[in-house]
Amino acid sequence: MTTDTSWPNFEKTPIYQSFFENHDSYERYHVYLIGVRLKKDSKQKGSGSKADRKSVGIAPRISTAGCFSIKSAVDPTCDCYAVIETFGDDTGSTDYFPVGKEKFATIKDTPLPAWDAKAVLIGKKEGTQGLRLTISDENRGADEVLFSTEIKRSDLPEAGEFGSLEEKEFVLPGEEGTRMEDVEVCLRIKISDGASRVVTKEDTEKQYENTDGISYVEKVIEDESGKPQDNALLQCWQHSSPSKAVLWVLGRNDCFMHMHVATKLFFEKGYDVYVLNYKMNGHCRKKGWVSDPHYNSHCFSGNFNVYIHDIEQSLKIIKEHHNYETTLGYAHSTGGPILVNYLMHRGDDAFDGFVFNSPFLLAHTLAEFALKNSMVARKLFNSYNDTKVGVATTPEELKDTPVTYLGTEVVVSSWSARIWSMHYFDWATRPLYKVPATLGFAQGVTKVHRDLKTVFHNKDTVTTKPFLVITSRGDDVLVSQETLSRAVWIGPARTEIELNDNGHDIFLSGDTNDIDTAIDMVAVWMKNKGFD
């Protein structure tokens, strides 16, 4: 197959062309929004009790709906959310590509909202004049703007390289005569240059080169179906004298872009690293095995048992190469249920322990839809599992110049673009466009969740080997508390770690300090379990 999987032509979409082809002209604004607190000279006083905290802070909202309003005349608390965004003549951010805008979660029923959350905004160096912060009270009708201010670029710290960024704290007082007059907003900002990256393009290209101590090879895992779409690829980094190995299972729409992680956690400890690009994922598209870009990570069968073959063959390759003293399993996001499903069917004899990075262990809206509506969907669609859910449509502004890739219109993802900005990856190995879920994928992951629940309710275990589940409250894909609540379903020898500010992939976060913390946490667990 000779499918061209290279980057699409962005000549007719200058907003994308500038971002991806001239990224050095951008900078990143790393924002840590702490929250709202009372001014030191505030006339409001509080004892600190729970009841008293409800009465201090942002002033109550007085209803203007009249005496017939079903709501109380006074709303004693707020349902506040915050939006921070770049502003200027040409920031590089738009409504359809909002790399310069972030909405923080709504904090309900409190006059002193504390977000304690981080975000990364991206803007052009020349066209961005500063940052605008707006805090609003969420109402049934029009939301009420409580606070709005602009921080000029000249007041922000200078852009720098990772490892030496200057952080500046801002304490922004509420305006007199408003509901915010007794409070102030606290946040911290540091700025990294667009030319500075955690993972550079050069880093990505070098990881496929042989070095004095480590060789790189790729093994194609063919399926008995004989169809290219059912092929998998095992990437192998092998020492000349290894002692340990790790099988790394990707997440959905993922690729291996983690040399900064593998070096510290595995290579320096004598591990060989094997990355499984299971069917329709990772490098499979670059190999030409994915013909429809919207089917990246698609499960045609609707059953994750098809990936058992991929893992079995990977383990066979690993065993044939060397008799390792220790073998770990590592999985991120959807790689979690794929690996867990293998363990439920084949057991854990091939492994000594596991690391799960934000594993997808709890069914959410899409999976539940597939489960509850499967019979209806079978009647509506001829190819039920191949049905795409939530296909993004080309923005109105680009209707005459859509982005086309592999003969299909795709919509660039600002979420993925922010990750790419700090951690470079190839368009052909990880989607920089919005990928719809398919009912096949949803059915597959839902079945694993149901089987895992059955194992737990039958008082059985998936594994008795030690394993780590590490996630973060900053996860913008899954809910960390829900993820951790399912760790007990896997087995008793678990360690659970909940970080605060990391993203869905804890190793691809927007702050290098948070990335280092995540690596250190996993390293400590490995040492504690004798895996270092």
Short mmCIF file of C-alpha atoms in Angstrom, two decimals:
data_model
loop_
_atom_site.label_atom_id
_atom_site.label_comp_id
_atom_site.label_asym_id
_atom_site.label_seq_id
_atom_site.Cartn_x
_atom_site.Cartn_y
_atom_site.Cartn_z
CA MET A 1 0.00 0.00 0.00
CA THR A 2 1.40 3.40 -0.98
CA THR A 3 -0.93 5.73 0.89
CA ASP A 4 0.57 9.20 1.37
CA THR A 5 0.31 9.93 5.10
CA SER A 6 2.48 13.07 5.13
CA TRP A 7 1.28 16.44 6.38
CA PRO A 8 -1.60 18.05 4.48
CA ASN A 9 -1.06 21.25 2.52
CA PHE A 10 -1.87 24.27 4.72
CA GLU A 11 -1.16 26.94 2.08
CA LYS A 12 -4.85 27.93 1.88
CA THR A 13 -5.30 27.97 5.67
CA PRO A 14 -2.74 30.51 6.93
CA ILE A 15 -3.86 30.14 10.59
CA TYR A 16 -2.65 26.52 10.52
CA GLN A 17 0.30 27.12 8.22
CA SER A 18 1.71 29.74 10.55
CA PHE A 19 1.21 27.60 13.66
CA PHE A 20 2.72 24.38 12.34
CA GLU A 21 5.36 25.71 9.94
CA ASN A 22 6.57 28.81 11.81
CA HIS A 23 6.08 27.81 15.42
CA ASP A 24 9.18 29.65 16.61
CA SER A 25 7.18 32.88 16.17
CA TYR A 26 4.82 31.80 18.99
CA GLU A 27 5.12 31.71 22.75
CA ARG A 28 3.24 29.80 25.46
CA TYR A 29 1.57 31.35 28.48
CA HIS A 30 1.61 28.88 31.37
CA VAL A 31 -1.19 30.04 33.67
CA TYR A 32 -1.75 28.82 37.20
CA LEU A 33 -5.12 30.15 38.36
CA ILE A 34 -5.20 29.96 42.15
CA GLY A 35 -8.58 31.55 42.84
CA VAL A 36 -10.45 34.30 44.69
CA ARG A 37 -9.61 35.41 48.22
CA LEU A 38 -10.57 38.22 50.57
CA LYS A 39 -8.56 41.41 50.38
CA LYS A 40 -6.41 42.02 53.44
CA ASP A 41 -8.24 45.29 54.11
CA SER A 42 -11.68 43.79 53.47
CA LYS A 43 -14.44 44.94 55.80
CA GLN A 44 -15.89 41.45 55.71
CA LYS A 45 -14.97 39.28 58.64
CA GLY A 46 -15.25 35.56 59.10
CA SER A 47 -14.57 33.00 61.78
CA GLY A 48 -13.49 30.35 59.29
CA SER A 49 -16.44 28.07 60.00
CA LYS A 50 -18.18 26.37 57.08
CA ALA A 51 -21.33 28.43 57.63
CA ASP A 52 -19.34 31.66 57.88
CA ARG A 53 -17.40 30.95 54.70
CA LYS A 54 -20.69 30.98 52.84
CA SER A 55 -21.22 34.62 53.80
CA VAL A 56 -17.85 36.16 52.96
CA GLY A 57 -16.21 36.80 49.63
CA ILE A 58 -18.07 37.72 46.46
CA ALA A 59 -21.17 39.70 47.44
CA PRO A 60 -24.62 38.10 47.03
CA ARG A 61 -26.53 38.59 43.81
CA ILE A 62 -29.71 40.57 44.27
CA SER A 63 -32.52 39.28 42.10
CA THR A 64 -34.26 41.75 39.81
CA ALA A 65 -36.93 39.30 38.71
CA GLY A 66 -39.59 40.77 40.97
CA CYS A 67 -41.65 39.38 43.80
CA PHE A 68 -43.02 36.56 41.64
CA SER A 69 -39.58 35.00 41.08
CA ILE A 70 -39.36 31.44 42.34
CA LYS A 71 -35.73 32.09 43.31
CA SER A 72 -34.83 33.78 46.52
CA ALA A 73 -34.26 37.50 46.28
CA VAL A 74 -30.69 36.94 47.46
CA ASP A 75 -28.35 34.31 45.99
CA PRO A 76 -25.79 33.90 48.81
CA THR A 77 -23.22 32.01 46.74
CA CYS A 78 -21.81 31.91 43.23
CA ASP A 79 -21.39 29.34 40.48
CA CYS A 80 -18.22 30.87 39.11
CA TYR A 81 -16.15 29.97 36.07
CA ALA A 82 -13.13 31.72 34.64
CA VAL A 83 -11.94 32.29 31.08
CA ILE A 84 -8.44 33.43 30.21
CA GLU A 85 -7.49 34.26 26.64
CA THR A 86 -4.96 36.07 24.52
CA PHE A 87 -5.91 39.37 22.92
CA GLY A 88 -4.29 41.47 20.21
CA ASP A 89 -4.29 42.24 16.50
CA ASP A 90 -3.13 38.77 15.43
CA THR A 91 -2.77 36.26 18.24
CA GLY A 92 -2.97 33.14 16.07
CA SER A 93 -6.04 31.97 17.99
CA THR A 94 -9.58 31.86 16.55
CA ASP A 95 -12.98 30.52 17.53
CA TYR A 96 -12.33 27.38 15.48
CA PHE A 97 -8.68 27.06 16.60
CA PRO A 98 -8.71 28.40 20.19
CA VAL A 99 -5.12 27.67 21.18
CA GLY A 100 -5.11 30.99 23.04
CA LYS A 101 -8.19 30.44 25.17
CA GLU A 102 -9.04 28.29 28.19
CA LYS A 103 -12.21 27.98 30.26
CA PHE A 104 -11.71 26.82 33.82
CA ALA A 105 -14.34 24.64 35.46
CA THR A 106 -17.42 26.04 37.19
CA ILE A 107 -16.99 26.10 40.98
CA LYS A 108 -20.45 25.87 42.47
CA ASP A 109 -21.97 27.29 45.64
CA THR A 110 -19.09 29.33 47.01
CA PRO A 111 -18.33 33.04 47.29
CA LEU A 112 -14.58 32.27 47.27
CA PRO A 113 -13.94 29.98 44.29
CA ALA A 114 -10.55 28.27 44.31
CA TRP A 115 -9.57 26.69 40.99
CA ASP A 116 -6.01 25.60 41.77
CA ALA A 117 -5.68 24.65 38.10
CA LYS A 118 -3.24 25.15 35.25
CA ALA A 119 -3.59 25.86 31.55
CA VAL A 120 -1.34 26.58 28.59
CA LEU A 121 -2.28 29.27 26.07
CA ILE A 122 -0.38 29.87 22.84
CA GLY A 123 -0.08 33.17 20.98
CA LYS A 124 2.00 34.90 18.37
CA LYS A 125 4.86 36.92 19.80
CA GLU A 126 4.25 39.93 17.58
CA GLY A 127 0.46 39.96 17.51
CA THR A 128 -0.43 39.18 21.13
CA GLN A 129 -0.85 42.27 23.28
CA GLY A 130 -1.62 40.46 26.53
CA LEU A 131 -4.01 38.19 28.41
CA ARG A 132 -7.63 38.84 29.36
CA LEU A 133 -9.15 37.20 32.44
CA THR A 134 -12.91 37.09 32.95
CA ILE A 135 -14.80 35.58 35.87
CA SER A 136 -18.54 35.03 35.53
CA ASP A 137 -21.40 33.79 37.68
CA GLU A 138 -23.30 31.04 35.92
CA ASN A 139 -27.04 31.78 35.92
CA ARG A 140 -30.10 30.24 34.33
CA GLY A 141 -30.38 33.21 32.04
CA ALA A 142 -27.45 35.31 30.91
CA ASP A 143 -24.30 34.74 32.93
CA GLU A 144 -23.17 37.73 34.97
CA VAL A 145 -19.65 39.00 34.43
CA LEU A 146 -18.19 39.61 37.88
CA PHE A 147 -14.65 40.50 36.96
CA SER A 148 -12.74 41.33 33.79
CA THR A 149 -9.23 42.64 33.41
CA GLU A 150 -6.40 42.71 30.92
CA ILE A 151 -2.75 42.04 31.68
CA LYS A 152 -0.51 43.74 29.14
CA ARG A 153 2.30 41.75 27.53
CA SER A 154 4.79 44.28 28.88
CA ASP A 155 3.73 43.36 32.42
CA LEU A 156 4.23 39.65 31.83
CA PRO A 157 7.58 37.90 32.35
CA GLU A 158 9.97 37.41 29.48
CA ALA A 159 9.73 34.21 27.45
CA GLY A 160 12.43 31.66 28.19
CA GLU A 161 13.52 28.07 27.72
CA PHE A 162 12.19 25.18 29.77
CA GLY A 163 14.20 24.75 32.93
CA SER A 164 14.74 28.47 33.44
CA LEU A 165 11.31 30.08 33.22
CA GLU A 166 10.53 33.10 35.36
CA GLU A 167 7.17 32.91 37.14
CA LYS A 168 5.33 36.07 38.13
CA GLU A 169 2.43 36.33 40.57
CA PHE A 170 -0.49 38.65 39.95
CA VAL A 171 -2.92 39.79 42.63
CA LEU A 172 -5.81 41.54 40.88
CA PRO A 173 -8.23 43.50 43.10
CA GLY A 174 -11.96 43.51 42.50
CA GLU A 175 -13.47 46.83 41.43
CA GLU A 176 -15.09 49.09 44.01
CA GLY A 177 -18.86 49.19 43.83
CA THR A 178 -19.16 45.69 42.38
CA ARG A 179 -19.81 42.28 43.91
CA MET A 180 -16.04 41.70 43.78
CA GLU A 181 -15.07 44.82 45.77
CA ASP A 182 -13.98 42.85 48.87
CA VAL A 183 -11.98 40.18 47.04
CA GLU A 184 -8.97 39.79 44.81
CA VAL A 185 -7.97 37.24 42.18
CA CYS A 186 -4.64 35.41 42.42
CA LEU A 187 -2.77 33.76 39.57
CA ARG A 188 0.77 33.06 38.42
CA ILE A 189 2.13 33.16 34.88
CA LYS A 190 5.32 32.06 33.19
CA ILE A 191 6.10 32.12 29.47
CA SER A 192 8.05 29.66 27.33
CA ASP A 193 9.39 30.40 23.87
CA GLY A 194 7.78 28.45 21.03
CA ALA A 195 11.25 27.36 19.94
CA SER A 196 11.79 25.59 23.27
CA ARG A 197 10.25 22.13 23.52
CA VAL A 198 10.29 19.19 25.92
CA VAL A 199 10.46 16.88 22.90
CA THR A 200 11.85 18.43 19.71
CA LYS A 201 11.53 17.29 16.11
CA GLU A 202 15.18 16.31 16.24
CA ASP A 203 14.55 14.22 19.37
CA THR A 204 11.72 12.40 17.61
CA GLU A 205 13.81 11.63 14.53
CA LYS A 206 16.84 10.50 16.55
CA GLN A 207 14.84 7.97 18.55
CA TYR A 208 14.70 5.76 15.44
CA GLU A 209 18.50 5.74 15.05
CA ASN A 210 20.84 3.11 16.41
CA THR A 211 23.29 4.25 19.08
CA ASP A 212 26.37 2.63 20.58
CA GLY A 213 24.33 1.03 23.35
CA ILE A 214 20.80 0.68 21.91
CA SER A 215 19.54 -0.60 18.56
CA TYR A 216 16.12 0.17 17.07
CA VAL A 217 14.10 -2.31 15.02
CA GLU A 218 10.47 -2.66 13.97
CA LYS A 219 8.52 -5.90 13.85
CA VAL A 220 5.33 -6.17 11.81
CA ILE A 221 2.69 -8.32 13.50
CA GLU A 222 0.43 -9.68 10.80
CA ASP A 223 -3.05 -10.90 11.55
CA GLU A 224 -4.37 -14.19 10.24
CA SER A 225 -7.04 -12.21 8.34
CA GLY A 226 -4.36 -11.03 5.93
CA LYS A 227 -5.84 -7.54 5.83
CA PRO A 228 -3.39 -4.61 6.24
CA GLN A 229 -5.89 -2.87 8.53
CA ASP A 230 -5.41 -5.74 11.01
CA ASN A 231 -1.62 -5.40 11.15
CA ALA A 232 0.15 -4.17 14.28
CA LEU A 233 3.67 -2.84 14.73
CA LEU A 234 6.09 -3.48 17.58
CA GLN A 235 8.80 -0.84 18.00
CA CYS A 236 11.85 -2.31 19.76
CA TRP A 237 14.66 -0.48 21.53
CA GLN A 238 17.17 -3.13 22.61
CA HIS A 239 20.40 -3.02 24.62
CA SER A 240 23.35 -5.23 23.78
CA SER A 241 23.21 -6.72 27.31
CA PRO A 242 19.70 -6.20 28.71
CA SER A 243 18.25 -7.56 31.93
CA LYS A 244 14.70 -6.18 31.94
CA ALA A 245 11.95 -5.29 29.48
CA VAL A 246 8.75 -3.26 29.36
CA LEU A 247 5.84 -3.74 26.96
CA TRP A 248 4.36 -0.27 26.37
CA VAL A 249 0.72 -0.25 25.17
CA LEU A 250 -0.42 3.02 23.60
CA GLY A 251 -3.60 4.90 24.31
CA ARG A 252 -6.26 5.68 21.71
CA ASN A 253 -4.94 8.06 19.00
CA ASP A 254 -1.52 7.89 20.61
CA CYS A 255 2.08 7.31 19.59
CA PHE A 256 5.40 6.84 21.36
CA MET A 257 6.74 10.36 21.90
CA HIS A 258 8.08 9.69 25.37
CA MET A 259 11.83 9.30 25.05
CA HIS A 260 12.15 11.77 27.96
CA VAL A 261 10.21 9.26 30.07
CA ALA A 262 11.69 6.02 28.75
CA THR A 263 15.25 7.28 29.25
CA LYS A 264 14.80 8.02 32.97
CA LEU A 265 12.45 5.19 33.91
CA PHE A 266 13.71 2.38 31.70
CA PHE A 267 16.83 2.83 29.56
CA GLU A 268 18.95 4.08 32.46
CA LYS A 269 17.81 1.05 34.48
CA GLY A 270 18.77 -1.48 31.82
CA TYR A 271 15.33 -2.01 30.33
CA ASP A 272 14.62 -2.80 26.71
CA VAL A 273 11.50 -0.93 25.58
CA TYR A 274 8.87 -2.49 23.30
CA VAL A 275 6.05 -0.21 22.12
CA LEU A 276 2.94 -1.91 20.76
CA ASN A 277 1.19 0.06 18.02
CA TYR A 278 -1.90 -2.14 18.02
CA LYS A 279 -4.30 -2.33 15.08
CA MET A 280 -5.20 1.04 13.47
CA ASN A 281 -3.15 3.05 15.98
CA GLY A 282 0.18 4.85 16.24
CA HIS A 283 2.55 4.07 13.37
CA CYS A 284 -0.08 1.93 11.61
CA ARG A 285 -1.32 4.99 9.73
CA LYS A 286 2.21 5.95 8.70
CA LYS A 287 2.67 2.42 7.36
CA GLY A 288 -0.38 2.94 5.15
CA TRP A 289 -2.61 0.49 7.01
CA VAL A 290 -5.23 3.14 7.90
CA SER A 291 -7.02 4.39 4.80
CA ASP A 292 -9.69 6.55 6.50
CA PRO A 293 -8.23 9.14 8.91
CA HIS A 294 -11.44 9.06 10.96
CA TYR A 295 -10.87 5.36 11.63
CA ASN A 296 -7.64 5.95 13.53
CA SER A 297 -7.85 3.58 16.55
CA HIS A 298 -11.09 2.10 15.21
CA CYS A 299 -12.03 -1.42 16.32
CA PHE A 300 -13.80 -3.01 13.34
CA SER A 301 -14.98 -6.05 15.26
CA GLY A 302 -16.36 -4.17 18.25
CA ASN A 303 -14.44 -6.56 20.50
CA PHE A 304 -11.08 -5.87 22.14
CA ASN A 305 -10.24 -9.58 21.96
CA VAL A 306 -8.70 -8.80 18.57
CA TYR A 307 -5.83 -7.12 20.42
CA ILE A 308 -5.00 -10.29 22.38
CA HIS A 309 -3.19 -11.54 19.27
CA ASP A 310 -1.14 -8.32 19.10
CA ILE A 311 -0.01 -8.67 22.72
CA GLU A 312 0.66 -12.41 22.42
CA GLN A 313 2.86 -11.91 19.39
CA SER A 314 4.65 -9.00 21.06
CA LEU A 315 5.43 -11.14 24.09
CA LYS A 316 6.65 -13.92 21.78
CA ILE A 317 9.04 -11.50 20.07
CA ILE A 318 10.24 -10.24 23.45
CA LYS A 319 10.83 -13.77 24.79
CA GLU A 320 12.62 -14.92 21.63
CA HIS A 321 14.99 -11.95 21.78
CA HIS A 322 16.12 -12.45 25.39
CA ASN A 323 15.28 -14.27 28.59
CA TYR A 324 14.60 -11.17 30.68
CA GLU A 325 14.75 -11.25 34.48
CA THR A 326 11.90 -8.75 34.75
CA THR A 327 9.09 -7.79 32.37
CA LEU A 328 6.72 -4.93 33.10
CA GLY A 329 3.52 -3.95 31.36
CA TYR A 330 2.78 -0.25 30.80
CA ALA A 331 -0.49 1.14 29.44
CA HIS A 332 -1.99 4.59 28.95
CA SER A 333 -5.69 5.45 28.67
CA THR A 334 -7.40 2.96 26.28
CA GLY A 335 -4.25 0.87 26.46
CA GLY A 336 -5.45 0.11 29.99
CA PRO A 337 -8.56 -1.88 29.03
CA ILE A 338 -6.67 -3.49 26.13
CA LEU A 339 -3.99 -4.80 28.51
CA VAL A 340 -6.50 -5.68 31.24
CA ASN A 341 -8.57 -7.62 28.71
CA TYR A 342 -5.50 -9.64 27.76
CA LEU A 343 -4.85 -10.41 31.43
CA MET A 344 -8.45 -11.51 31.98
CA HIS A 345 -8.16 -13.98 29.08
CA ARG A 346 -4.53 -15.10 29.22
CA GLY A 347 -3.38 -14.45 32.79
CA ASP A 348 -0.42 -12.47 34.11
CA ASP A 349 2.37 -15.08 33.89
CA ALA A 350 4.29 -13.08 31.28
CA PHE A 351 4.60 -10.03 33.54
CA ASP A 352 6.08 -9.10 36.91
CA GLY A 353 4.18 -5.84 37.41
CA PHE A 354 2.28 -3.05 35.70
CA VAL A 355 2.12 0.74 35.40
CA PHE A 356 -1.22 2.24 34.35
CA ASN A 357 -1.09 5.90 33.31
CA SER A 358 -4.64 7.35 33.53
CA PRO A 359 -6.28 4.10 32.37
CA PHE A 360 -9.76 4.22 30.85
CA LEU A 361 -11.52 1.98 33.38
CA LEU A 362 -14.97 3.54 33.59
CA ALA A 363 -17.56 3.73 30.82
CA HIS A 364 -18.66 7.24 29.88
CA THR A 365 -21.31 8.71 27.60
CA LEU A 366 -20.19 7.24 24.26
CA ALA A 367 -19.61 3.72 25.52
CA GLU A 368 -22.92 3.76 27.36
CA PHE A 369 -24.65 4.96 24.18
CA ALA A 370 -23.22 2.06 22.21
CA LEU A 371 -24.29 -0.43 24.86
CA LYS A 372 -27.83 0.86 25.35
CA ASN A 373 -28.57 1.54 21.70
CA SER A 374 -26.87 -1.37 19.99
CA MET A 375 -30.07 -2.97 18.67
CA VAL A 376 -31.38 0.36 17.37
CA ALA A 377 -28.05 1.11 15.74
CA ARG A 378 -27.95 -2.30 14.03
CA LYS A 379 -31.29 -1.50 12.40
CA LEU A 380 -30.23 2.00 11.37
CA PHE A 381 -26.75 1.25 10.02
CA ASN A 382 -25.62 -1.51 7.66
CA SER A 383 -22.12 -1.54 9.13
CA TYR A 384 -22.91 -0.99 12.78
CA ASN A 385 -19.41 -1.09 14.24
CA ASP A 386 -18.07 1.23 11.53
CA THR A 387 -20.50 4.01 12.44
CA LYS A 388 -18.72 7.24 13.39
CA VAL A 389 -20.04 9.29 16.28
CA GLY A 390 -19.40 13.03 16.55
CA VAL A 391 -17.63 13.73 13.25
CA ALA A 392 -16.30 17.29 13.34
CA THR A 393 -17.41 19.51 10.48
CA THR A 394 -15.23 22.05 8.72
CA PRO A 395 -15.62 25.51 10.33
CA GLU A 396 -17.71 27.99 8.37
CA GLU A 397 -14.65 30.24 8.00
CA LEU A 398 -12.83 27.45 6.13
CA LYS A 399 -15.69 26.02 4.09
CA ASP A 400 -14.03 27.14 0.84
CA THR A 401 -10.56 25.93 1.89
CA PRO A 402 -11.10 22.78 3.98
CA VAL A 403 -8.18 20.71 5.22
CA THR A 404 -8.15 17.43 3.29
CA TYR A 405 -6.17 14.39 4.37
CA LEU A 406 -6.29 10.93 2.79
CA GLY A 407 -9.19 12.17 0.69
CA THR A 408 -11.26 13.16 3.72
CA GLU A 409 -12.02 16.57 5.24
CA VAL A 410 -10.51 16.80 8.72
CA VAL A 411 -10.66 19.49 11.40
CA VAL A 412 -7.46 20.41 13.22
CA SER A 413 -7.65 19.91 16.99
CA SER A 414 -6.48 22.77 19.21
CA TRP A 415 -6.21 20.27 22.10
CA SER A 416 -3.74 18.14 20.15
CA ALA A 417 -1.96 21.23 18.82
CA ARG A 418 -1.14 22.36 22.36
CA ILE A 419 0.47 18.98 23.09
CA TRP A 420 2.39 19.12 19.79
CA SER A 421 3.64 22.60 20.69
CA MET A 422 5.58 21.21 23.68
CA HIS A 423 6.06 17.58 22.64
CA TYR A 424 6.70 17.26 18.94
CA PHE A 425 5.19 14.32 17.07
CA ASP A 426 4.67 13.41 13.43
CA TRP A 427 1.24 14.09 11.90
CA ALA A 428 1.32 10.56 10.45
CA THR A 429 1.79 8.80 13.80
CA ARG A 430 -0.60 10.70 16.06
CA PRO A 431 -3.68 12.64 14.88
CA LEU A 432 -3.47 16.43 15.00
CA TYR A 433 -7.07 16.45 13.80
CA LYS A 434 -10.30 15.59 15.60
CA VAL A 435 -11.01 11.85 15.44
CA PRO A 436 -14.60 10.74 16.01
CA ALA A 437 -15.22 7.73 18.18
CA THR A 438 -16.79 4.75 16.46
CA LEU A 439 -19.41 2.40 17.77
CA GLY A 440 -16.94 -0.44 17.29
CA PHE A 441 -14.50 1.22 19.67
CA ALA A 442 -17.29 2.05 22.12
CA GLN A 443 -18.64 -1.50 22.09
CA GLY A 444 -15.17 -2.92 22.60
CA VAL A 445 -14.25 -0.79 25.60
CA THR A 446 -17.70 -1.22 27.15
CA LYS A 447 -17.42 -5.00 27.02
CA VAL A 448 -14.08 -4.87 28.83
CA HIS A 449 -15.58 -2.65 31.51
CA ARG A 450 -18.47 -5.06 31.98
CA ASP A 451 -16.15 -8.08 32.15
CA LEU A 452 -13.93 -6.30 34.66
CA LYS A 453 -16.95 -5.52 36.80
CA THR A 454 -17.98 -9.18 36.70
CA VAL A 455 -14.51 -10.30 37.80
CA PHE A 456 -14.65 -7.94 40.77
CA HIS A 457 -18.20 -8.87 41.80
CA ASN A 458 -17.24 -12.54 41.65
CA LYS A 459 -14.49 -11.70 44.14
CA ASP A 460 -11.84 -12.68 41.63
CA THR A 461 -8.78 -10.68 40.53
CA VAL A 462 -7.24 -9.74 37.20
CA THR A 463 -3.74 -9.91 38.64
CA THR A 464 -2.01 -10.47 41.95
CA LYS A 465 1.16 -8.82 40.66
CA PRO A 466 2.04 -5.32 41.96
CA PHE A 467 0.68 -2.50 39.85
CA LEU A 468 0.52 1.28 39.93
CA VAL A 469 -2.43 3.41 38.84
CA ILE A 470 -1.32 7.01 38.51
CA THR A 471 -3.59 9.82 37.35
CA SER A 472 -4.23 13.52 37.98
CA ARG A 473 -7.03 15.84 39.01
CA GLY A 474 -5.97 17.91 36.02
CA ASP A 475 -6.96 15.09 33.65
CA ASP A 476 -8.97 16.79 30.89
CA VAL A 477 -10.30 13.54 29.40
CA LEU A 478 -11.22 11.32 32.35
CA VAL A 479 -12.22 12.00 35.97
CA SER A 480 -9.34 10.99 38.23
CA GLN A 481 -11.48 9.94 41.18
CA GLU A 482 -13.50 7.63 38.93
CA THR A 483 -10.29 6.17 37.50
CA LEU A 484 -8.89 5.44 40.95
CA SER A 485 -12.19 3.96 42.13
CA ARG A 486 -11.74 1.12 39.61
CA ALA A 487 -8.17 0.25 40.58
CA VAL A 488 -9.46 -2.20 43.19
CA TRP A 489 -11.22 -4.11 40.39
CA ILE A 490 -7.82 -5.03 38.90
CA GLY A 491 -6.28 -6.55 42.00
CA PRO A 492 -5.18 -6.19 45.61
CA ALA A 493 -1.49 -5.35 45.10
CA ARG A 494 -2.24 -1.86 43.90
CA THR A 495 -0.69 1.53 44.54
CA GLU A 496 -2.75 4.59 43.70
CA ILE A 497 -1.32 8.05 43.06
CA GLU A 498 -3.40 11.14 42.29
CA LEU A 499 -1.36 14.08 41.05
CA ASN A 500 -2.80 17.60 40.92
CA ASP A 501 -1.84 19.44 37.75
CA ASN A 502 -0.85 16.88 35.11
CA GLY A 503 -2.83 16.26 31.95
CA HIS A 504 -4.52 13.07 30.75
CA ASP A 505 -1.14 11.64 29.83
CA ILE A 506 0.73 12.54 33.00
CA PHE A 507 4.00 12.64 31.03
CA LEU A 508 2.76 15.14 28.42
CA SER A 509 1.70 17.92 30.77
CA GLY A 510 1.94 21.66 30.27
CA ASP A 511 4.48 22.23 33.05
CA THR A 512 7.86 20.50 33.04
CA ASN A 513 7.90 20.47 36.85
CA ASP A 514 4.72 18.39 36.80
CA ILE A 515 6.22 16.03 34.22
CA ASP A 516 9.31 15.56 36.39
CA THR A 517 7.11 14.92 39.43
CA ALA A 518 5.22 12.19 37.58
CA ILE A 519 8.44 10.50 36.45
CA ASP A 520 9.84 10.67 39.98
CA MET A 521 6.66 9.17 41.46
CA VAL A 522 6.78 6.19 39.10
CA ALA A 523 10.52 5.78 39.73
CA VAL A 524 9.95 5.63 43.49
CA TRP A 525 7.25 2.99 43.04
CA MET A 526 9.54 0.94 40.80
CA LYS A 527 12.33 1.10 43.38
CA ASN A 528 9.93 0.16 46.18
CA LYS A 529 8.81 -2.93 44.23
CA GLY A 530 12.32 -3.94 43.18
CA PHE A 531 11.86 -3.02 39.52
CA ASP A 532 14.63 -0.41 39.30
#
